[in-house]
Short mmCIF file of N, CA and C in Angstrom, two decimals:
data_model
loop_
_atom_site.label_atom_id
_atom_site.label_comp_id
_atom_site.label_asym_id
_atom_site.label_seq_id
_atom_site.Cartn_x
_atom_site.Cartn_y
_atom_site.Cartn_z
N MET A 172 8.02 9.57 66.38
CA MET A 172 9.81 10.04 65.26
C MET A 172 9.81 8.03 65.10
N SER A 173 9.90 7.48 65.76
CA SER A 173 10.62 5.59 65.26
C SER A 173 9.36 5.36 65.05
N MET A 174 8.08 5.33 65.54
CA MET A 174 6.89 5.04 64.65
C MET A 174 6.80 5.17 63.25
N MET A 175 7.30 6.31 62.73
CA MET A 175 6.93 7.40 61.55
C MET A 175 8.25 6.00 60.85
N ILE A 176 9.21 6.58 60.95
CA ILE A 176 10.61 5.48 60.45
C ILE A 176 10.13 4.07 59.93
N SER A 177 9.90 3.36 61.30
CA SER A 177 9.55 1.85 61.42
C SER A 177 8.26 2.10 59.92
N LEU A 178 6.92 2.64 60.00
CA LEU A 178 5.97 2.53 59.24
C LEU A 178 6.78 2.83 57.84
N SER A 179 7.27 4.15 57.89
CA SER A 179 8.31 4.03 56.33
C SER A 179 8.86 3.61 55.59
N MET A 180 9.62 2.31 56.49
CA MET A 180 10.77 1.09 56.25
C MET A 180 9.29 -0.07 55.80
N THR A 181 8.21 -0.05 56.57
CA THR A 181 7.19 -1.20 56.05
C THR A 181 6.56 -0.48 54.99
N ILE A 182 6.43 0.46 54.53
CA ILE A 182 5.53 0.64 53.10
C ILE A 182 6.39 0.53 52.10
N SER A 183 7.67 0.76 52.29
CA SER A 183 8.88 0.53 51.34
C SER A 183 9.08 -1.14 50.50
N MET A 184 8.93 -1.90 51.74
CA MET A 184 8.98 -3.05 51.89
C MET A 184 8.09 -3.27 50.93
N ILE A 185 6.76 -3.21 51.55
CA ILE A 185 5.41 -4.01 50.58
C ILE A 185 5.06 -3.59 49.67
N LEU A 186 6.00 -2.28 48.84
CA LEU A 186 5.46 -2.02 47.57
C LEU A 186 5.52 -2.55 46.93
N PHE A 187 7.09 -3.18 47.02
CA PHE A 187 7.28 -4.33 45.71
C PHE A 187 6.29 -5.51 45.66
N LEU A 188 5.56 -5.58 46.84
CA LEU A 188 4.54 -6.97 46.60
C LEU A 188 3.14 -6.87 46.03
N LEU A 189 2.68 -5.48 46.20
CA LEU A 189 1.87 -5.16 45.40
C LEU A 189 1.46 -4.86 44.26
N THR A 190 0.54 -5.24 43.41
CA THR A 190 0.01 -5.86 41.62
C THR A 190 -0.81 -4.31 41.60
N HIS A 191 -1.65 -4.01 42.42
CA HIS A 191 -3.12 -3.66 41.87
C HIS A 191 -2.87 -1.97 41.66
N PRO A 192 -2.78 -1.35 41.04
CA PRO A 192 -2.52 0.28 40.73
C PRO A 192 -3.10 0.61 41.34
N LEU A 193 -3.95 0.75 42.34
CA LEU A 193 -4.85 1.72 43.18
C LEU A 193 -4.01 1.31 44.39
N SER A 194 -3.85 0.41 44.75
CA SER A 194 -2.99 -0.07 45.86
C SER A 194 -1.60 0.16 45.99
N LEU A 195 -1.33 0.32 44.64
CA LEU A 195 0.60 0.80 44.48
C LEU A 195 0.65 2.56 44.94
N GLY A 196 -0.46 2.98 44.06
CA GLY A 196 -1.05 4.94 44.77
C GLY A 196 -1.41 5.04 46.18
N LEU A 197 -2.04 4.35 46.83
CA LEU A 197 -2.42 4.44 48.15
C LEU A 197 -1.24 4.30 49.26
N ALA A 198 0.25 3.13 48.12
CA ALA A 198 1.38 2.64 49.07
C ALA A 198 2.30 4.45 49.29
N LEU A 199 2.36 4.46 47.62
CA LEU A 199 3.06 5.77 47.30
C LEU A 199 2.35 7.01 48.38
N LEU A 200 1.11 7.30 48.01
CA LEU A 200 0.64 8.59 48.79
C LEU A 200 0.65 8.51 50.46
N ILE A 201 0.68 7.13 51.22
CA ILE A 201 1.11 6.93 52.41
C ILE A 201 3.13 7.12 52.85
N GLN A 202 3.56 6.84 51.95
CA GLN A 202 4.99 6.98 51.93
C GLN A 202 5.14 8.82 51.91
N THR A 203 4.62 9.09 50.89
CA THR A 203 5.04 10.78 50.44
C THR A 203 4.46 11.54 51.78
N THR A 204 2.82 11.39 52.61
CA THR A 204 2.68 11.19 53.55
C THR A 204 3.64 11.31 54.83
N LEU A 205 4.19 10.34 54.79
CA LEU A 205 5.32 9.85 56.29
C LEU A 205 6.53 10.59 55.78
N SER A 206 6.61 10.79 54.91
CA SER A 206 7.98 11.60 54.16
C SER A 206 7.95 12.79 54.65
N SER A 207 7.17 13.94 53.90
CA SER A 207 6.58 14.90 54.13
C SER A 207 7.10 15.57 55.91
N LEU A 208 6.14 14.60 56.53
CA LEU A 208 6.02 14.78 58.17
C LEU A 208 7.27 14.49 58.76
N LEU A 209 8.23 13.33 58.45
CA LEU A 209 9.88 13.58 58.82
C LEU A 209 10.56 14.79 58.76
N ILE A 210 10.10 15.48 57.00
CA ILE A 210 10.98 16.40 56.96
C ILE A 210 10.56 17.65 57.39
N ALA A 211 9.11 17.89 57.57
CA ALA A 211 8.82 19.11 58.42
C ALA A 211 8.82 18.84 59.92
N PHE A 212 8.99 17.57 60.43
CA PHE A 212 9.86 17.68 62.37
C PHE A 212 10.96 18.11 61.83
N ILE A 213 12.03 17.25 61.17
CA ILE A 213 13.30 17.52 61.66
C ILE A 213 14.12 19.32 60.69
N SER A 214 13.13 19.51 59.77
CA SER A 214 14.34 21.03 59.22
C SER A 214 13.70 22.12 59.77
N PRO A 215 14.06 23.17 59.68
CA PRO A 215 13.36 24.35 60.72
C PRO A 215 12.28 24.94 59.85
N SER A 216 12.36 24.51 58.61
CA SER A 216 10.60 25.32 57.65
C SER A 216 10.26 24.16 57.04
N SER A 217 9.16 24.24 57.47
CA SER A 217 8.36 22.98 56.76
C SER A 217 7.68 23.35 55.36
N TRP A 218 7.99 24.18 54.79
CA TRP A 218 7.75 24.91 53.35
C TRP A 218 7.99 23.82 52.12
N TYR A 219 9.32 23.36 52.35
CA TYR A 219 9.77 21.68 51.33
C TYR A 219 8.95 20.98 51.34
N SER A 220 8.07 20.49 53.01
CA SER A 220 7.98 19.44 53.02
C SER A 220 6.05 19.37 52.63
N TYR A 221 5.79 21.07 52.61
CA TYR A 221 4.30 20.98 51.75
C TYR A 221 3.99 21.12 50.66
N MET A 222 5.56 21.55 50.11
CA MET A 222 5.47 21.49 48.37
C MET A 222 5.59 19.94 47.77
N LEU A 223 6.29 19.37 48.64
CA LEU A 223 6.36 18.00 47.88
C LEU A 223 5.12 17.35 48.40
N PHE A 224 4.48 17.44 49.40
CA PHE A 224 2.88 16.66 49.53
C PHE A 224 2.24 17.10 48.64
N ILE A 225 1.90 18.63 48.29
CA ILE A 225 1.21 19.32 47.19
C ILE A 225 1.75 18.47 45.59
N VAL A 226 2.82 18.25 45.69
CA VAL A 226 3.08 18.34 44.16
C VAL A 226 2.97 16.83 44.27
N MET A 227 3.11 15.94 44.83
CA MET A 227 2.67 14.52 45.14
C MET A 227 0.93 13.97 44.92
N ILE A 228 0.22 14.93 45.52
CA ILE A 228 -0.98 14.68 46.10
C ILE A 228 -1.58 15.00 44.41
N GLY A 229 -1.08 16.18 43.88
CA GLY A 229 -1.42 16.45 42.53
C GLY A 229 -0.76 15.51 41.18
N GLY A 230 -0.19 14.58 41.05
CA GLY A 230 0.52 13.84 40.65
C GLY A 230 -0.63 12.40 40.55
N MET A 231 -0.67 12.19 42.05
CA MET A 231 -1.45 11.17 42.54
C MET A 231 -2.75 10.90 41.95
N MET A 232 -3.49 12.50 42.49
CA MET A 232 -4.95 12.34 41.42
C MET A 232 -5.10 12.16 40.03
N VAL A 233 -3.96 12.80 39.33
CA VAL A 233 -3.70 12.89 37.81
C VAL A 233 -4.01 11.00 37.19
N LEU A 234 -2.67 10.31 38.39
CA LEU A 234 -2.46 8.66 38.16
C LEU A 234 -4.14 8.05 38.66
N PHE A 235 -4.93 9.12 40.13
CA PHE A 235 -5.86 7.57 40.20
C PHE A 235 -6.93 7.97 39.31
N ILE A 236 -7.42 8.87 38.54
CA ILE A 236 -7.98 9.19 37.34
C ILE A 236 -8.08 8.16 35.97
N TYR A 237 -6.89 8.28 35.77
CA TYR A 237 -6.09 7.62 34.96
C TYR A 237 -6.65 6.29 35.10
N MET A 238 -6.31 5.80 36.09
CA MET A 238 -6.47 4.29 36.78
C MET A 238 -7.33 3.95 36.71
N THR A 239 -8.61 4.53 37.41
CA THR A 239 -9.77 3.72 37.61
C THR A 239 -10.59 4.46 36.47
N SER A 240 -10.06 4.64 34.93
CA SER A 240 -10.56 5.05 33.67
C SER A 240 -10.35 4.05 33.16
N ILE A 241 -9.04 2.70 33.31
CA ILE A 241 -9.07 2.04 32.87
C ILE A 241 -8.93 0.80 33.43
N ALA A 242 -8.83 0.82 34.57
CA ALA A 242 -9.24 -0.90 35.01
C ALA A 242 -10.18 -0.25 36.23
N SER A 243 -11.44 -0.22 35.57
CA SER A 243 -12.40 0.17 36.88
C SER A 243 -12.86 -1.20 37.20
N ASN A 244 -13.29 -1.99 36.56
CA ASN A 244 -13.97 -3.32 37.31
C ASN A 244 -12.88 -4.47 38.09
N GLU A 245 -11.70 -4.06 38.01
CA GLU A 245 -10.97 -5.14 38.37
C GLU A 245 -11.07 -5.31 39.87
N LYS A 246 -11.42 -6.58 40.47
CA LYS A 246 -11.31 -6.94 41.38
C LYS A 246 -9.87 -6.32 42.69
N PHE A 247 -10.10 -5.90 43.78
CA PHE A 247 -8.91 -5.31 44.70
C PHE A 247 -9.11 -6.72 46.41
N LEU A 248 -8.20 -7.66 45.83
CA LEU A 248 -8.10 -8.86 46.88
C LEU A 248 -7.12 -8.74 47.26
N MET A 249 -6.83 -8.42 48.89
CA MET A 249 -5.94 -8.42 49.76
C MET A 249 -5.49 -9.41 50.47
N ASN A 250 -4.34 -9.26 50.47
CA ASN A 250 -2.89 -10.39 50.60
C ASN A 250 -2.72 -11.02 51.89
N THR A 251 -3.21 -11.80 52.44
CA THR A 251 -2.86 -12.24 53.58
C THR A 251 -1.46 -12.06 54.18
N THR A 252 -0.94 -12.52 53.32
CA THR A 252 0.90 -12.47 53.47
C THR A 252 1.92 -11.18 53.24
N ILE A 253 0.97 -10.20 52.54
CA ILE A 253 0.98 -8.93 52.81
C ILE A 253 0.78 -8.08 53.86
N ILE A 254 -0.13 -8.81 54.72
CA ILE A 254 -0.13 -8.08 56.10
C ILE A 254 0.19 -8.44 57.32
N ILE A 255 0.62 -10.10 57.00
CA ILE A 255 1.89 -10.81 57.79
C ILE A 255 3.00 -10.51 58.18
N LEU A 256 3.54 -9.80 56.96
CA LEU A 256 4.51 -9.62 56.44
C LEU A 256 5.07 -8.06 56.96
N ALA A 257 3.86 -6.92 56.95
CA ALA A 257 4.19 -5.67 57.43
C ALA A 257 3.87 -5.76 58.72
N THR A 258 3.14 -6.54 59.57
CA THR A 258 3.23 -6.48 60.75
C THR A 258 4.57 -7.07 61.56
N SER A 259 5.23 -8.19 61.05
CA SER A 259 6.61 -8.83 61.33
C SER A 259 7.67 -7.57 61.37
N THR A 260 7.47 -6.95 60.08
CA THR A 260 8.79 -5.90 59.91
C THR A 260 8.39 -4.81 60.65
N MET A 261 7.17 -4.08 60.73
CA MET A 261 6.91 -3.12 61.74
C MET A 261 7.55 -3.42 62.89
N VAL A 262 7.13 -4.77 63.60
CA VAL A 262 7.57 -4.80 65.11
C VAL A 262 8.85 -5.09 64.81
N ILE A 263 9.54 -5.50 64.02
CA ILE A 263 11.23 -5.89 64.01
C ILE A 263 11.71 -4.69 64.18
N THR A 264 11.52 -3.77 63.10
CA THR A 264 11.61 -2.57 63.17
C THR A 264 11.78 -1.20 64.08
N LEU A 265 10.69 -1.48 64.70
CA LEU A 265 10.66 -1.06 66.29
C LEU A 265 11.47 -1.49 67.32
N ILE A 266 11.34 -2.60 67.62
CA ILE A 266 12.79 -2.90 67.96
C ILE A 266 13.63 -2.67 67.83
N MET A 267 14.69 -3.09 66.74
CA MET A 267 15.79 -2.58 66.73
C MET A 267 15.75 -0.66 67.10
N LEU A 268 15.04 0.30 66.29
CA LEU A 268 15.12 1.30 66.80
C LEU A 268 15.14 1.98 68.27
N THR A 269 14.57 1.03 68.88
CA THR A 269 14.02 1.19 70.26
C THR A 269 15.79 1.05 71.04
N LYS A 270 15.86 0.03 70.50
CA LYS A 270 17.33 -0.66 71.05
C LYS A 270 18.99 0.22 70.97
N MET A 271 18.76 0.71 69.40
CA MET A 271 19.58 1.29 69.00
C MET A 271 19.76 2.93 69.57
N ASN A 272 18.36 2.96 70.44
CA ASN A 272 18.28 5.11 71.03
C ASN A 272 18.09 5.47 69.90
N PHE A 273 17.68 5.48 68.74
CA PHE A 273 17.17 6.48 67.78
C PHE A 273 16.82 7.29 67.92
N ALA A 274 17.25 8.89 67.94
CA ALA A 274 16.68 10.20 68.26
C ALA A 274 17.28 10.87 67.64
N PRO A 275 16.74 11.80 66.17
CA PRO A 275 17.36 12.53 65.23
C PRO A 275 17.13 13.97 66.72
N PRO A 276 18.14 15.30 66.48
CA PRO A 276 17.55 16.31 67.03
C PRO A 276 16.63 16.96 66.48
N MET A 277 15.79 17.36 67.62
CA MET A 277 14.66 18.24 66.86
C MET A 277 14.85 19.04 67.98
N ASN A 278 15.56 19.75 68.27
CA ASN A 278 15.46 20.90 69.00
C ASN A 278 15.23 21.96 68.23
N LYS A 279 13.69 22.42 68.78
CA LYS A 279 13.07 23.45 67.98
C LYS A 279 13.55 25.20 68.62
N SER A 280 13.72 25.11 70.04
CA SER A 280 14.40 25.86 70.52
C SER A 280 15.72 26.71 69.91
N SER A 281 16.80 25.99 69.61
CA SER A 281 17.82 26.58 68.95
C SER A 281 17.36 26.72 67.34
N PHE A 282 16.40 26.82 66.97
CA PHE A 282 15.87 27.77 65.44
C PHE A 282 15.71 29.03 65.41
N ASN A 283 16.78 29.60 64.46
CA ASN A 283 16.89 31.08 64.78
C ASN A 283 15.54 31.69 63.82
N GLU A 284 14.77 31.97 64.48
CA GLU A 284 13.33 33.05 63.61
C GLU A 284 13.73 33.81 63.08
N GLU A 285 14.89 34.78 62.56
CA GLU A 285 15.29 35.22 62.14
C GLU A 285 15.52 34.56 60.20
N LEU A 286 15.84 33.29 60.72
CA LEU A 286 16.05 32.81 59.18
C LEU A 286 15.03 32.65 58.20
N LEU A 287 13.70 32.23 59.29
CA LEU A 287 12.64 32.23 58.85
C LEU A 287 12.03 33.94 57.75
N VAL A 288 12.40 34.75 58.69
CA VAL A 288 11.40 35.70 58.35
C VAL A 288 12.42 36.49 56.75
N ASN A 289 14.01 36.29 57.53
CA ASN A 289 14.33 36.38 56.04
C ASN A 289 14.07 35.70 54.72
N LEU A 290 13.44 34.22 54.93
CA LEU A 290 13.37 33.51 53.65
C LEU A 290 12.44 34.17 53.40
N PHE A 291 11.08 34.78 54.17
CA PHE A 291 9.72 34.99 53.58
C PHE A 291 9.79 36.18 52.95
N ASN A 292 10.99 37.12 53.47
CA ASN A 292 11.39 38.58 52.52
C ASN A 292 11.60 38.33 51.43
N LYS A 293 12.21 37.24 51.50
CA LYS A 293 13.39 36.54 49.85
C LYS A 293 12.40 36.96 48.87
N TRP A 294 11.38 35.70 49.14
CA TRP A 294 10.23 35.52 48.16
C TRP A 294 9.16 36.82 48.01
N TRP A 295 9.01 37.63 48.94
CA TRP A 295 8.39 38.75 48.66
C TRP A 295 8.92 40.22 48.37
N SER A 296 10.66 39.99 48.20
CA SER A 296 10.76 41.27 48.15
C SER A 296 10.49 41.60 46.76
N ASN A 297 11.31 42.91 46.59
CA ASN A 297 10.79 43.77 45.31
C ASN A 297 10.74 43.12 43.85
N PRO A 298 12.70 42.31 43.59
CA PRO A 298 12.59 41.70 42.48
C PRO A 298 11.78 40.80 42.33
N LEU A 299 11.32 39.86 43.52
CA LEU A 299 11.06 38.17 42.98
C LEU A 299 9.18 38.20 43.32
N ASN A 300 8.70 39.27 43.92
CA ASN A 300 7.28 39.60 44.47
C ASN A 300 6.84 39.78 43.06
N LEU A 301 7.36 40.39 41.80
CA LEU A 301 6.53 40.21 40.68
C LEU A 301 6.55 39.11 39.88
N THR A 302 7.80 38.38 39.84
CA THR A 302 8.00 36.62 39.58
C THR A 302 7.00 35.73 40.32
N SER A 303 6.57 35.95 41.48
CA SER A 303 6.21 34.90 42.10
C SER A 303 4.65 34.80 42.15
N SER A 304 3.94 36.44 41.28
CA SER A 304 2.74 37.07 41.02
C SER A 304 2.56 36.23 40.27
N PHE A 305 3.20 36.61 38.46
CA PHE A 305 3.21 35.54 37.40
C PHE A 305 3.07 34.58 37.76
N LEU A 306 3.90 33.61 38.57
CA LEU A 306 3.83 32.02 38.53
C LEU A 306 2.81 31.69 39.18
N PHE A 307 2.16 32.53 39.73
CA PHE A 307 0.77 32.35 40.64
C PHE A 307 -0.86 32.84 39.45
N MET A 308 -0.27 33.62 38.80
CA MET A 308 -1.22 33.58 37.61
C MET A 308 -1.12 32.60 36.72
N TYR A 309 -0.02 32.00 36.67
CA TYR A 309 0.21 31.10 35.28
C TYR A 309 -0.41 30.45 35.82
N LEU A 310 -0.10 29.99 37.00
CA LEU A 310 -0.56 28.26 37.63
C LEU A 310 -2.25 28.86 37.33
N LEU A 311 -3.08 29.60 37.71
CA LEU A 311 -4.57 29.63 37.94
C LEU A 311 -4.84 29.54 36.81
N MET A 312 -4.49 30.26 35.57
CA MET A 312 -4.88 30.11 33.95
C MET A 312 -4.72 28.89 33.52
N ALA A 313 -3.79 28.45 33.95
CA ALA A 313 -3.31 26.57 33.38
C ALA A 313 -4.75 25.93 33.95
N MET A 314 -5.11 26.09 35.34
CA MET A 314 -5.60 25.10 35.84
C MET A 314 -7.22 25.33 35.20
N ILE A 315 -7.41 26.88 35.14
CA ILE A 315 -9.08 27.09 34.52
C ILE A 315 -9.01 26.32 33.33
N ALA A 316 -8.11 26.70 32.00
CA ALA A 316 -7.71 25.98 30.91
C ALA A 316 -7.87 24.63 30.79
N THR A 317 -7.39 24.46 31.72
CA THR A 317 -7.43 22.50 31.49
C THR A 317 -8.90 22.08 32.33
N ILE A 318 -9.49 22.94 33.08
CA ILE A 318 -11.11 22.44 33.02
C ILE A 318 -11.65 22.71 32.08
N LYS A 319 -11.64 24.06 31.15
CA LYS A 319 -12.32 24.21 29.69
C LYS A 319 -12.22 23.36 29.47
N ILE A 320 -10.72 22.65 29.04
CA ILE A 320 -10.48 22.06 27.81
C ILE A 320 -11.39 20.76 27.36
N THR A 321 -11.17 20.37 28.95
CA THR A 321 -12.18 18.38 29.75
C THR A 321 -13.21 18.81 29.33
N SER A 322 -14.04 17.76 28.81
CA SER A 322 -15.79 18.22 28.54
C SER A 322 -15.94 16.77 29.91
N PHE A 323 -16.85 17.16 30.41
CA PHE A 323 -17.00 16.48 31.56
C PHE A 323 -18.32 15.20 30.97
N ASN A 324 -18.77 15.43 29.75
CA ASN A 324 -20.00 14.74 29.16
C ASN A 324 -19.44 13.06 28.67
N ASN A 325 -18.36 13.19 28.34
CA ASN A 325 -17.78 12.23 27.57
C ASN A 325 -17.59 11.30 28.19
N GLY A 326 -17.36 11.41 30.09
CA GLY A 326 -16.73 9.96 30.53
C GLY A 326 -15.56 9.81 30.90
N PRO A 327 -15.32 8.64 30.88
CA PRO A 327 -13.63 8.26 31.09
C PRO A 327 -12.59 9.15 30.24
N LEU A 328 -11.56 9.24 30.14
CA LEU A 328 -10.42 9.49 29.73
C LEU A 328 -10.16 9.19 28.60
N ARG A 329 -10.31 7.86 29.00
CA ARG A 329 -9.88 6.54 27.57
C ARG A 329 -11.25 6.01 27.32
N GLN A 330 -12.04 6.01 26.19
CA GLN A 330 -12.64 5.44 25.34
C GLN A 330 -12.57 3.28 24.94
N LEU A 331 -13.38 2.86 26.04
CA LEU A 331 -12.71 1.48 25.84
C LEU A 331 -14.16 0.63 24.76
N ASN A 332 -13.05 0.03 23.89
CA ASN A 332 -13.86 -0.29 22.66
C ASN A 332 -15.34 -1.75 23.34
#
């Protein structure tokens, strides 16, 4: 747990030093994954972390396609200063977290299983099951329409002159 918090803090600090769009996207993806894992460990239900991860992955896929079509031939150089800063920040944060004995409450045995059953039943009860089904169908139709509109023969999304 403290390793994930340390890594999350390190990624947050390094995010300001990155300049290439793909490295920014990778840092944001790692940060989202760590945040989703921390939320899943702490909260009694991990649905929120799943939804956060899926939404961020979808957004990152769109950004990745857009950035690779714009900056496809740019060189990606790794700066050694960033690596040294990341390592030192991570070590300092780990030392501080172990000295403070940081341990959030993660007692899963105290979790009430009836709460999860009630949450699941709320989504699929009589008035909301129709709404959930329509939402799934709408998202499926939107995905199919987007695939049909996009032409795969034209190449990148933005044509370069």
